[in-house]
Amino acid sequence: MIVSFDQLPGLAENDCGTTVVMSYGMGVDSTAILLRWLTDPSSRDFDLRDLVVISADTGGEFEQTITDVQEVVLPALRAAGVRFIQVGRSRRKTTAHGGGVAVLQDSTEPTRLYAAAYTLEDEMLSAGTLPQIGGVRTCSIHAKGNCLDPIIAAVTAGRRYRHVVGFESEERSRALKDALFNTDRRTGWYPLQDWGWDRARCSDFIAALTGRRWAKSACGYCPFAMRTDVGRQNVAARWRREPQKGARALFLEHVARSLNERQTLIEGSSAANLVTSAGLGDVQARFGAMLDECEYAVYEVRRLTRRSSAQTHGRGITARSVRAVVRGTRQQMRDELARCGGTRVIGGDGIVRHFLRERGEQLPALEHFFVVCPAVVEDKERPGFRTWWQEATSHDVLF
């Protein structure tokens, strides 16, 4: 039963001494820890009654991982009577106190994985964007961290606890960064580093124990999984087995790319190119079917990059305004686009845009165009955008 966190009474009241909380990502590393603890009592210094395992659903996990967890991990948790809490978002916005977070199941007898009502893909499509490779992994923060943190706070109820994270032995830097979040109550714990287990050791342990080679946990459209040649090959192989995941990735990329040609899931390339080069015809066919079934809209897109307030010739923030002008079928919207005026430009992505202003190098850099795109993107304008745009274009009016 799905229960809104806002309405979930007594979560901490049911707890009787939790000292170890595990963030379970369902991948190789965290699965190796969990299975070793469940099968080898000498590998842990606590009773399983003091363990709570918590998993956050992003909505994009590969079906093979879901199947493996349901057929291997959940039975092991049931047999040991370990408490397993599944959480996810019930809406886009979440709060530090658990608003927007839903407890999908809280049980010592889990039999299946439950899906969140609001997924990371929902967020990306409504914003017309993609998970960003550079900087902080905000996708993980939104879809996982913001869901796990309030639940962990409720479960531990002010007591000291060890927070288990599956960083393997070669991820020292990630452990050091995580340790910065330690408090007088929370202590990050990285068992794989204590054991000296790297990813290969974890994979071999799971295979010897279960007879299965555990796949890396990732959303079907994860750009981090496609940063290397090996990663792209692995993702292409998974898309071949699960073509609908590949089609969803292409759809997500297509929507984001329609609003910004520079947005792709693979730096310097694209998921579309990967599908073509790997000969994934089934993925392409499913993607085409998704496009055929869509409602469409003509979107007006305006984007500006401001001058830096700190450096004379530096670049400041980039802001965007997106507005759906009209909605209808794809052909109707193509006809509407032809009436929008401007300069018709076919981008390197094959998408037709009608530019009223093409982006230049001089700051503030402005871009203004109309494009046909699946009608899934919400109208959105960054606060202050209207004033900045008016200031940047006032020269055109005056002169």
mmCIF file of C-alpha atoms in Angstrom:
data_model
loop_
_atom_site.group_PDB
_atom_site.id
_atom_site.type_symbol
_atom_site.label_atom_id
_atom_site.label_comp_id
_atom_site.label_asym_id
_atom_site.label_seq_id
_atom_site.Cartn_x
_atom_site.Cartn_y
_atom_site.Cartn_z
ATOM 1 C CA MET A 1 0.000 0.000 0.000
ATOM 2 C CA ILE A 2 1.353 3.412 -0.961
ATOM 3 C CA VAL A 3 1.229 5.918 1.894
ATOM 4 C CA SER A 4 2.185 9.585 1.691
ATOM 5 C CA PHE A 5 5.047 10.362 4.039
ATOM 6 C CA ASP A 6 3.111 13.422 5.210
ATOM 7 C CA GLN A 7 0.408 11.093 6.521
ATOM 8 C CA LEU A 8 2.605 8.273 7.812
ATOM 9 C CA PRO A 9 2.277 8.161 11.610
ATOM 10 C CA GLY A 10 4.572 6.352 13.976
ATOM 11 C CA LEU A 11 7.271 5.221 11.564
ATOM 12 C CA ALA A 12 9.879 5.779 14.265
ATOM 13 C CA GLU A 13 7.553 4.453 16.982
ATOM 14 C CA ASN A 14 7.647 0.996 15.424
ATOM 15 C CA ASP A 15 11.446 0.916 15.576
ATOM 16 C CA CYS A 16 13.117 -0.800 18.515
ATOM 17 C CA GLY A 17 16.758 0.114 18.335
ATOM 18 C CA THR A 18 17.919 0.681 14.802
ATOM 19 C CA THR A 19 21.682 1.193 14.676
ATOM 20 C CA VAL A 20 22.500 0.333 11.053
ATOM 21 C CA VAL A 21 20.714 1.891 8.072
ATOM 22 C CA MET A 22 21.631 0.801 4.574
ATOM 23 C CA SER A 23 20.943 2.819 1.422
ATOM 24 C CA TYR A 24 20.338 -0.012 -1.028
ATOM 25 C CA GLY A 25 20.835 0.996 -4.664
ATOM 26 C CA MET A 26 20.218 -2.551 -6.006
ATOM 27 C CA GLY A 27 23.539 -2.566 -7.858
ATOM 28 C CA VAL A 28 26.584 -4.815 -7.613
ATOM 29 C CA ASP A 29 28.287 -3.112 -4.680
ATOM 30 C CA SER A 30 25.380 -2.715 -2.268
ATOM 31 C CA THR A 31 23.994 -6.157 -3.201
ATOM 32 C CA ALA A 32 27.333 -7.779 -2.366
ATOM 33 C CA ILE A 33 27.327 -6.172 1.080
ATOM 34 C CA LEU A 34 23.765 -7.180 1.811
ATOM 35 C CA LEU A 35 24.099 -10.776 0.633
ATOM 36 C CA ARG A 36 27.326 -11.277 2.573
ATOM 37 C CA TRP A 37 25.743 -9.947 5.750
ATOM 38 C CA LEU A 38 22.699 -12.195 5.253
ATOM 39 C CA THR A 39 24.730 -15.351 4.604
ATOM 40 C CA ASP A 40 27.854 -14.841 6.720
ATOM 41 C CA PRO A 41 27.247 -13.654 10.319
ATOM 42 C CA SER A 42 31.011 -13.308 10.876
ATOM 43 C CA SER A 43 31.074 -10.458 8.326
ATOM 44 C CA ARG A 44 29.060 -8.124 10.574
ATOM 45 C CA ASP A 45 29.207 -6.835 14.133
ATOM 46 C CA PHE A 46 25.470 -6.267 14.637
ATOM 47 C CA ASP A 47 22.270 -8.287 14.835
ATOM 48 C CA LEU A 48 20.053 -8.293 11.749
ATOM 49 C CA ARG A 49 17.226 -7.014 13.953
ATOM 50 C CA ASP A 50 19.145 -3.724 14.117
ATOM 51 C CA LEU A 51 19.371 -3.376 10.332
ATOM 52 C CA VAL A 52 17.000 -1.370 8.162
ATOM 53 C CA VAL A 53 17.445 -1.473 4.384
ATOM 54 C CA ILE A 54 15.993 1.468 2.446
ATOM 55 C CA SER A 55 15.667 1.772 -1.330
ATOM 56 C CA ALA A 56 14.446 4.724 -3.402
ATOM 57 C CA ASP A 57 12.748 4.105 -6.752
ATOM 58 C CA THR A 58 13.770 6.476 -9.571
ATOM 59 C CA GLY A 59 11.394 4.858 -12.051
ATOM 60 C CA GLY A 60 13.997 4.142 -14.719
ATOM 61 C CA GLU A 61 15.738 0.962 -13.562
ATOM 62 C CA PHE A 62 16.351 -1.838 -16.067
ATOM 63 C CA GLU A 63 13.904 -4.732 -15.785
ATOM 64 C CA GLN A 64 16.720 -7.272 -15.376
ATOM 65 C CA THR A 65 17.876 -5.583 -12.171
ATOM 66 C CA ILE A 66 14.317 -5.488 -10.844
ATOM 67 C CA THR A 67 13.901 -9.193 -11.634
ATOM 68 C CA ASP A 68 17.198 -10.120 -9.963
ATOM 69 C CA VAL A 69 16.345 -8.201 -6.790
ATOM 70 C CA GLN A 70 12.861 -9.722 -6.598
ATOM 71 C CA GLU A 71 14.096 -13.256 -7.181
ATOM 72 C CA VAL A 72 17.269 -13.164 -5.072
ATOM 73 C CA VAL A 73 17.446 -10.298 -2.577
ATOM 74 C CA LEU A 74 13.843 -10.068 -1.403
ATOM 75 C CA PRO A 75 13.587 -13.775 -0.501
ATOM 76 C CA ALA A 76 16.827 -13.440 1.478
ATOM 77 C CA LEU A 77 15.456 -10.428 3.346
ATOM 78 C CA ARG A 78 12.228 -12.308 4.110
ATOM 79 C CA ALA A 79 14.101 -15.336 5.396
ATOM 80 C CA ALA A 80 16.174 -13.165 7.723
ATOM 81 C CA GLY A 81 13.263 -10.956 8.785
ATOM 82 C CA VAL A 82 15.114 -7.779 7.813
ATOM 83 C CA ARG A 83 13.081 -4.609 7.593
ATOM 84 C CA PHE A 84 12.967 -3.251 4.031
ATOM 85 C CA ILE A 85 11.501 0.180 3.292
ATOM 86 C CA GLN A 86 10.741 1.222 -0.268
ATOM 87 C CA VAL A 87 10.263 4.915 -0.973
ATOM 88 C CA GLY A 88 9.722 7.205 -3.937
ATOM 89 C CA ARG A 89 8.406 10.595 -4.914
ATOM 90 C CA SER A 90 4.679 11.274 -5.035
ATOM 91 C CA ARG A 91 5.197 14.632 -6.740
ATOM 92 C CA ARG A 92 7.981 16.728 -8.195
ATOM 93 C CA LYS A 93 8.758 18.912 -5.200
ATOM 94 C CA THR A 94 9.990 17.325 -1.977
ATOM 95 C CA THR A 95 10.818 18.852 1.388
ATOM 96 C CA ALA A 96 13.381 18.091 4.077
ATOM 97 C CA HIS A 97 10.510 16.918 6.306
ATOM 98 C CA GLY A 98 9.259 14.339 3.804
ATOM 99 C CA GLY A 99 6.671 16.291 1.871
ATOM 100 C CA GLY A 100 6.271 14.772 -1.577
ATOM 101 C CA VAL A 101 7.839 11.483 -0.435
ATOM 102 C CA ALA A 102 5.809 8.279 -0.364
ATOM 103 C CA VAL A 103 6.547 5.091 1.557
ATOM 104 C CA LEU A 104 5.728 2.423 -1.012
ATOM 105 C CA GLN A 105 6.166 -0.453 1.439
ATOM 106 C CA ASP A 106 7.611 -0.969 4.929
ATOM 107 C CA SER A 107 7.871 -4.699 5.612
ATOM 108 C CA THR A 108 9.978 -7.588 6.866
ATOM 109 C CA GLU A 109 8.287 -9.792 4.269
ATOM 110 C CA PRO A 110 8.770 -7.988 0.938
ATOM 111 C CA THR A 111 7.702 -9.890 -2.169
ATOM 112 C CA ARG A 112 8.021 -7.270 -4.916
ATOM 113 C CA LEU A 113 9.436 -3.869 -5.775
ATOM 114 C CA TYR A 114 6.965 -1.007 -6.018
ATOM 115 C CA ALA A 115 7.025 1.915 -8.455
ATOM 116 C CA ALA A 116 7.032 5.574 -7.470
ATOM 117 C CA ALA A 117 4.135 7.718 -8.660
ATOM 118 C CA TYR A 118 6.488 10.457 -9.862
ATOM 119 C CA THR A 119 9.713 9.454 -11.565
ATOM 120 C CA LEU A 120 12.945 11.124 -12.553
ATOM 121 C CA GLU A 121 11.879 10.728 -16.186
ATOM 122 C CA ASP A 122 8.671 12.633 -15.421
ATOM 123 C CA GLU A 123 10.771 15.455 -14.027
ATOM 124 C CA MET A 124 13.144 15.522 -16.999
ATOM 125 C CA LEU A 125 10.361 15.502 -19.588
ATOM 126 C CA SER A 126 8.312 18.217 -17.904
ATOM 127 C CA ALA A 127 11.411 20.431 -17.741
ATOM 128 C CA GLY A 128 12.609 19.527 -21.236
ATOM 129 C CA THR A 129 16.075 18.669 -19.982
ATOM 130 C CA LEU A 130 18.441 15.778 -19.220
ATOM 131 C CA PRO A 131 20.492 14.640 -16.222
ATOM 132 C CA GLN A 132 23.631 16.786 -16.230
ATOM 133 C CA ILE A 133 27.027 15.078 -16.335
ATOM 134 C CA GLY A 134 29.026 18.011 -14.977
ATOM 135 C CA GLY A 135 28.946 19.255 -11.394
ATOM 136 C CA VAL A 136 26.694 17.780 -8.713
ATOM 137 C CA ARG A 137 24.534 14.778 -9.624
ATOM 138 C CA THR A 138 21.268 16.592 -9.018
ATOM 139 C CA CYS A 139 19.324 13.676 -10.512
ATOM 140 C CA SER A 140 20.510 11.449 -7.647
ATOM 141 C CA ILE A 141 19.749 14.167 -5.123
ATOM 142 C CA HIS A 142 16.202 14.670 -6.403
ATOM 143 C CA ALA A 143 15.240 11.038 -7.003
ATOM 144 C CA LYS A 144 17.183 9.348 -4.198
ATOM 145 C CA GLY A 145 18.697 11.613 -1.560
ATOM 146 C CA ASN A 146 15.611 13.774 -1.067
ATOM 147 C CA CYS A 147 13.548 10.614 -0.592
ATOM 148 C CA LEU A 148 15.955 8.704 1.651
ATOM 149 C CA ASP A 149 16.976 11.472 4.047
ATOM 150 C CA PRO A 150 13.598 12.152 5.712
ATOM 151 C CA ILE A 151 12.893 8.421 6.007
ATOM 152 C CA ILE A 152 16.268 7.786 7.637
ATOM 153 C CA ALA A 153 15.614 10.661 10.027
ATOM 154 C CA ALA A 154 12.252 9.152 10.977
ATOM 155 C CA VAL A 155 13.623 5.623 11.402
ATOM 156 C CA THR A 156 16.574 6.640 13.558
ATOM 157 C CA ALA A 157 14.496 9.127 15.570
ATOM 158 C CA GLY A 158 17.452 11.080 16.920
ATOM 159 C CA ARG A 159 19.598 8.060 17.796
ATOM 160 C CA ARG A 160 23.153 7.466 16.647
ATOM 161 C CA TYR A 161 23.401 5.238 13.608
ATOM 162 C CA ARG A 162 25.792 3.942 10.990
ATOM 163 C CA HIS A 163 24.757 4.795 7.459
ATOM 164 C CA VAL A 164 25.919 2.090 5.064
ATOM 165 C CA VAL A 165 26.810 3.158 1.515
ATOM 166 C CA GLY A 166 28.173 0.783 -1.125
ATOM 167 C CA PHE A 167 31.390 2.521 -2.139
ATOM 168 C CA GLU A 168 33.856 -0.142 -3.240
ATOM 169 C CA SER A 169 37.567 -0.152 -2.445
ATOM 170 C CA GLU A 170 38.543 2.030 -5.407
ATOM 171 C CA GLU A 171 36.063 4.765 -4.528
ATOM 172 C CA ARG A 172 37.950 6.361 -1.644
ATOM 173 C CA SER A 173 37.247 9.874 -2.878
ATOM 174 C CA ARG A 174 33.476 9.268 -2.862
ATOM 175 C CA ALA A 175 33.684 7.931 0.694
ATOM 176 C CA LEU A 176 35.678 10.968 1.832
ATOM 177 C CA LYS A 177 33.094 13.271 0.286
ATOM 178 C CA ASP A 178 30.239 11.350 1.912
ATOM 179 C CA ALA A 179 31.982 11.492 5.300
ATOM 180 C CA LEU A 180 31.667 15.290 5.195
ATOM 181 C CA PHE A 181 27.977 14.748 5.966
ATOM 182 C CA ASN A 182 28.702 12.935 9.235
ATOM 183 C CA THR A 183 27.182 14.420 12.370
ATOM 184 C CA ASP A 184 27.121 13.552 16.046
ATOM 185 C CA ARG A 185 24.368 11.081 15.102
ATOM 186 C CA ARG A 186 25.250 9.895 11.610
ATOM 187 C CA THR A 187 28.463 8.021 10.754
ATOM 188 C CA GLY A 188 29.034 6.958 7.166
ATOM 189 C CA TRP A 189 30.138 3.328 6.882
ATOM 190 C CA TYR A 190 31.708 1.750 3.796
ATOM 191 C CA PRO A 191 32.112 -2.015 4.419
ATOM 192 C CA LEU A 192 33.574 -2.773 0.985
ATOM 193 C CA GLN A 193 36.502 -0.527 1.783
ATOM 194 C CA ASP A 194 36.980 -2.269 5.112
ATOM 195 C CA TRP A 195 37.011 -5.600 3.258
ATOM 196 C CA GLY A 196 39.174 -4.384 0.366
ATOM 197 C CA TRP A 197 36.530 -5.463 -2.155
ATOM 198 C CA ASP A 198 36.504 -3.812 -5.570
ATOM 199 C CA ARG A 199 33.724 -4.101 -8.174
ATOM 200 C CA ALA A 200 35.148 -7.321 -9.656
ATOM 201 C CA ARG A 201 35.351 -8.960 -6.226
ATOM 202 C CA CYS A 202 31.748 -7.999 -5.513
ATOM 203 C CA SER A 203 30.589 -9.371 -8.858
ATOM 204 C CA ASP A 204 32.448 -12.647 -8.352
ATOM 205 C CA PHE A 205 31.007 -13.051 -4.843
ATOM 206 C CA ILE A 206 27.430 -12.577 -6.069
ATOM 207 C CA ALA A 207 27.973 -14.957 -8.998
ATOM 208 C CA ALA A 208 29.425 -17.670 -6.748
ATOM 209 C CA LEU A 209 26.557 -17.293 -4.296
ATOM 210 C CA THR A 210 23.625 -16.912 -6.697
ATOM 211 C CA GLY A 211 24.807 -18.152 -10.090
ATOM 212 C CA ARG A 212 24.012 -14.734 -11.585
ATOM 213 C CA ARG A 213 26.202 -11.966 -12.952
ATOM 214 C CA TRP A 214 24.666 -8.896 -11.387
ATOM 215 C CA ALA A 215 24.186 -5.953 -13.736
ATOM 216 C CA LYS A 216 25.085 -2.394 -12.823
ATOM 217 C CA SER A 217 22.130 -0.505 -11.380
ATOM 218 C CA ALA A 218 21.252 2.490 -13.545
ATOM 219 C CA CYS A 219 18.355 4.251 -15.192
ATOM 220 C CA GLY A 220 17.903 3.183 -18.800
ATOM 221 C CA TYR A 221 18.850 6.688 -19.916
ATOM 222 C CA CYS A 222 21.719 7.355 -17.474
ATOM 223 C CA PRO A 223 24.383 9.571 -19.126
ATOM 224 C CA PHE A 224 26.965 8.529 -16.515
ATOM 225 C CA ALA A 225 26.680 4.923 -17.721
ATOM 226 C CA MET A 226 27.562 6.064 -21.256
ATOM 227 C CA ARG A 227 30.671 8.137 -20.564
ATOM 228 C CA THR A 228 33.146 5.491 -21.798
ATOM 229 C CA ASP A 229 33.351 3.174 -24.806
ATOM 230 C CA VAL A 230 32.839 0.157 -22.540
ATOM 231 C CA GLY A 231 29.911 1.839 -20.851
ATOM 232 C CA ARG A 232 28.243 2.617 -24.162
ATOM 233 C CA GLN A 233 28.738 -0.958 -25.330
ATOM 234 C CA ASN A 234 27.157 -2.258 -22.135
ATOM 235 C CA VAL A 235 24.190 0.094 -22.418
ATOM 236 C CA ALA A 236 23.664 -0.835 -26.076
ATOM 237 C CA ALA A 237 23.665 -4.516 -25.097
ATOM 238 C CA ARG A 238 21.072 -3.836 -22.405
ATOM 239 C CA TRP A 239 18.918 -1.845 -24.840
ATOM 240 C CA ARG A 240 19.088 -4.792 -27.216
ATOM 241 C CA ARG A 241 17.605 -6.989 -24.470
ATOM 242 C CA GLU A 242 15.194 -4.288 -23.279
ATOM 243 C CA PRO A 243 14.390 -2.183 -26.369
ATOM 244 C CA GLN A 244 11.666 -0.191 -24.641
ATOM 245 C CA LYS A 245 14.293 1.243 -22.285
ATOM 246 C CA GLY A 246 16.323 2.380 -25.261
ATOM 247 C CA ALA A 247 13.241 3.903 -26.870
ATOM 248 C CA ARG A 248 12.480 5.842 -23.681
ATOM 249 C CA ALA A 249 16.051 7.142 -23.669
ATOM 250 C CA LEU A 250 15.725 8.311 -27.274
ATOM 251 C CA PHE A 251 12.409 10.003 -26.484
ATOM 252 C CA LEU A 252 13.875 11.806 -23.474
ATOM 253 C CA GLU A 253 16.858 12.960 -25.520
ATOM 254 C CA HIS A 254 14.654 14.046 -28.442
ATOM 255 C CA VAL A 255 12.484 16.259 -26.241
ATOM 256 C CA ALA A 256 15.462 17.921 -24.558
ATOM 257 C CA ARG A 257 17.301 18.296 -27.863
ATOM 258 C CA SER A 258 14.288 19.955 -29.492
ATOM 259 C CA LEU A 259 14.596 22.807 -26.997
ATOM 260 C CA ASN A 260 18.394 22.833 -26.979
ATOM 261 C CA GLU A 261 20.351 21.131 -29.753
ATOM 262 C CA ARG A 262 23.382 20.896 -27.453
ATOM 263 C CA GLN A 263 21.579 18.611 -24.979
ATOM 264 C CA THR A 264 22.383 14.931 -25.545
ATOM 265 C CA LEU A 265 22.854 11.893 -23.324
ATOM 266 C CA ILE A 266 26.390 11.309 -24.641
ATOM 267 C CA GLU A 267 28.960 14.098 -24.606
ATOM 268 C CA GLY A 268 30.151 14.787 -28.143
ATOM 269 C CA SER A 269 27.608 12.359 -29.585
ATOM 270 C CA SER A 270 24.075 11.207 -28.748
ATOM 271 C CA ALA A 271 21.983 8.232 -27.759
ATOM 272 C CA ALA A 272 20.461 8.430 -31.252
ATOM 273 C CA ASN A 273 23.917 7.918 -32.773
ATOM 274 C CA LEU A 274 24.577 4.995 -30.421
ATOM 275 C CA VAL A 275 21.368 3.269 -31.487
ATOM 276 C CA THR A 276 22.253 3.727 -35.155
ATOM 277 C CA SER A 277 25.860 2.555 -34.824
ATOM 278 C CA ALA A 278 24.841 -0.462 -32.748
ATOM 279 C CA GLY A 279 22.161 -1.471 -35.249
ATOM 280 C CA LEU A 280 19.360 -1.418 -32.675
ATOM 281 C CA GLY A 281 16.463 -1.468 -35.125
ATOM 282 C CA ASP A 282 13.913 -2.589 -32.529
ATOM 283 C CA VAL A 283 14.796 0.389 -30.325
ATOM 284 C CA GLN A 284 14.431 2.765 -33.272
ATOM 285 C CA ALA A 285 11.078 1.248 -34.254
ATOM 286 C CA ARG A 286 9.675 1.588 -30.740
ATOM 287 C CA PHE A 287 10.919 5.157 -30.538
ATOM 288 C CA GLY A 288 9.201 5.923 -33.832
ATOM 289 C CA ALA A 289 5.956 4.443 -32.500
ATOM 290 C CA MET A 290 6.196 6.664 -29.413
ATOM 291 C CA LEU A 291 6.556 9.736 -31.612
ATOM 292 C CA ASP A 292 3.576 8.669 -33.721
ATOM 293 C CA GLU A 293 1.345 8.384 -30.657
ATOM 294 C CA CYS A 294 2.202 11.804 -29.167
ATOM 295 C CA GLU A 295 0.314 15.028 -28.957
ATOM 296 C CA TYR A 296 2.561 17.824 -30.193
ATOM 297 C CA ALA A 297 3.042 21.520 -29.571
ATOM 298 C CA VAL A 298 4.832 24.429 -31.155
ATOM 299 C CA TYR A 299 7.115 25.773 -28.439
ATOM 300 C CA GLU A 300 8.567 29.255 -28.303
ATOM 301 C CA VAL A 301 12.044 29.040 -26.794
ATOM 302 C CA ARG A 302 14.070 32.028 -25.643
ATOM 303 C CA ARG A 303 17.484 31.662 -24.049
ATOM 304 C CA LEU A 304 20.030 34.191 -22.877
ATOM 305 C CA THR A 305 23.470 34.069 -21.305
ATOM 306 C CA ARG A 306 24.238 37.132 -19.210
ATOM 307 C CA ARG A 307 27.520 38.878 -18.656
ATOM 308 C CA SER A 308 29.316 37.910 -15.490
ATOM 309 C CA SER A 309 28.907 40.360 -12.630
ATOM 310 C CA ALA A 310 32.363 39.407 -11.347
ATOM 311 C CA GLN A 311 34.469 39.316 -14.541
ATOM 312 C CA THR A 312 34.412 41.973 -17.242
ATOM 313 C CA HIS A 313 34.372 39.540 -20.147
ATOM 314 C CA GLY A 314 33.124 36.488 -18.303
ATOM 315 C CA ARG A 315 29.915 34.566 -18.831
ATOM 316 C CA GLY A 316 27.148 34.782 -16.272
ATOM 317 C CA ILE A 317 24.084 32.609 -15.794
ATOM 318 C CA THR A 318 22.107 31.119 -18.665
ATOM 319 C CA ALA A 319 18.334 31.392 -18.359
ATOM 320 C CA ARG A 320 15.498 30.046 -20.500
ATOM 321 C CA SER A 321 11.845 30.697 -21.205
ATOM 322 C CA VAL A 322 9.695 27.934 -22.746
ATOM 323 C CA ARG A 323 6.070 28.417 -23.788
ATOM 324 C CA ALA A 324 3.677 26.163 -25.720
ATOM 325 C CA VAL A 325 2.048 28.348 -28.385
ATOM 326 C CA VAL A 326 -0.437 25.831 -29.772
ATOM 327 C CA ARG A 327 -1.109 22.081 -29.510
ATOM 328 C CA GLY A 328 -2.337 19.438 -31.941
ATOM 329 C CA THR A 329 -1.170 16.616 -34.186
ATOM 330 C CA ARG A 330 2.387 16.491 -35.511
ATOM 331 C CA GLN A 331 1.327 17.529 -39.020
ATOM 332 C CA GLN A 332 -0.851 20.354 -37.682
ATOM 333 C CA MET A 333 2.081 21.642 -35.662
ATOM 334 C CA ARG A 334 4.434 21.437 -38.652
ATOM 335 C CA ASP A 335 1.962 23.559 -40.590
ATOM 336 C CA GLU A 336 1.773 26.029 -37.685
ATOM 337 C CA LEU A 337 5.568 26.194 -37.494
ATOM 338 C CA ALA A 338 5.721 27.181 -41.161
ATOM 339 C CA ARG A 339 3.570 30.207 -40.298
ATOM 340 C CA CYS A 340 5.819 31.349 -37.428
ATOM 341 C CA GLY A 341 8.157 33.284 -39.698
ATOM 342 C CA GLY A 342 11.835 33.623 -38.968
ATOM 343 C CA THR A 343 14.665 31.684 -40.581
ATOM 344 C CA ARG A 344 14.052 27.969 -41.157
ATOM 345 C CA VAL A 345 17.039 25.985 -39.915
ATOM 346 C CA ILE A 346 17.516 22.225 -39.890
ATOM 347 C CA GLY A 347 19.892 21.387 -37.051
ATOM 348 C CA GLY A 348 22.500 18.666 -36.942
ATOM 349 C CA ASP A 349 19.895 16.628 -35.081
ATOM 350 C CA GLY A 350 17.538 16.832 -38.049
ATOM 351 C CA ILE A 351 15.038 18.952 -36.104
ATOM 352 C CA VAL A 352 13.509 21.960 -37.891
ATOM 353 C CA ARG A 353 13.569 25.266 -36.001
ATOM 354 C CA HIS A 354 12.398 28.706 -37.059
ATOM 355 C CA PHE A 355 14.816 31.258 -35.651
ATOM 356 C CA LEU A 356 13.910 34.849 -34.909
ATOM 357 C CA ARG A 357 17.370 35.272 -33.417
ATOM 358 C CA GLU A 358 20.281 32.859 -33.691
ATOM 359 C CA ARG A 359 22.744 32.592 -30.849
ATOM 360 C CA GLY A 360 25.868 34.745 -31.177
ATOM 361 C CA GLU A 361 29.140 34.952 -29.280
ATOM 362 C CA GLN A 362 28.711 38.502 -27.994
ATOM 363 C CA LEU A 363 27.321 38.820 -24.472
ATOM 364 C CA PRO A 364 24.573 38.903 -23.567
ATOM 365 C CA ALA A 365 24.070 35.976 -25.970
ATOM 366 C CA LEU A 366 20.467 35.600 -27.091
ATOM 367 C CA GLU A 367 18.572 32.835 -28.840
ATOM 368 C CA HIS A 368 14.910 32.888 -29.924
ATOM 369 C CA PHE A 369 13.172 30.201 -31.995
ATOM 370 C CA PHE A 370 10.033 28.107 -32.507
ATOM 371 C CA VAL A 371 10.107 24.302 -32.721
ATOM 372 C CA VAL A 372 7.698 21.359 -32.919
ATOM 373 C CA CYS A 373 8.108 18.969 -29.987
ATOM 374 C CA PRO A 374 6.038 16.342 -28.138
ATOM 375 C CA ALA A 375 3.686 18.275 -25.848
ATOM 376 C CA VAL A 376 5.180 17.042 -22.571
ATOM 377 C CA VAL A 377 7.175 20.123 -21.544
ATOM 378 C CA GLU A 378 5.591 22.513 -19.060
ATOM 379 C CA ASP A 379 5.665 26.259 -19.659
ATOM 380 C CA LYS A 380 8.480 27.628 -17.558
ATOM 381 C CA GLU A 381 10.389 30.863 -17.208
ATOM 382 C CA ARG A 382 13.207 31.507 -14.788
ATOM 383 C CA PRO A 383 12.489 34.308 -12.265
ATOM 384 C CA GLY A 384 13.975 37.515 -13.582
ATOM 385 C CA PHE A 385 14.090 36.279 -17.164
ATOM 386 C CA ARG A 386 11.564 38.787 -18.490
ATOM 387 C CA THR A 387 13.517 41.726 -17.091
ATOM 388 C CA TRP A 388 16.847 40.384 -18.362
ATOM 389 C CA TRP A 389 15.410 39.751 -21.832
ATOM 390 C CA GLN A 390 13.894 43.216 -22.003
ATOM 391 C CA GLU A 391 17.181 44.790 -20.965
ATOM 392 C CA ALA A 392 19.147 42.739 -23.484
ATOM 393 C CA THR A 393 16.791 43.537 -26.373
ATOM 394 C CA SER A 394 16.118 47.203 -25.560
ATOM 395 C CA HIS A 395 19.015 48.183 -27.826
ATOM 396 C CA ASP A 396 17.078 46.722 -30.794
ATOM 397 C CA VAL A 397 14.115 48.948 -29.979
ATOM 398 C CA LEU A 398 16.124 52.129 -29.413
ATOM 399 C CA PHE A 399 18.396 51.764 -32.397
#
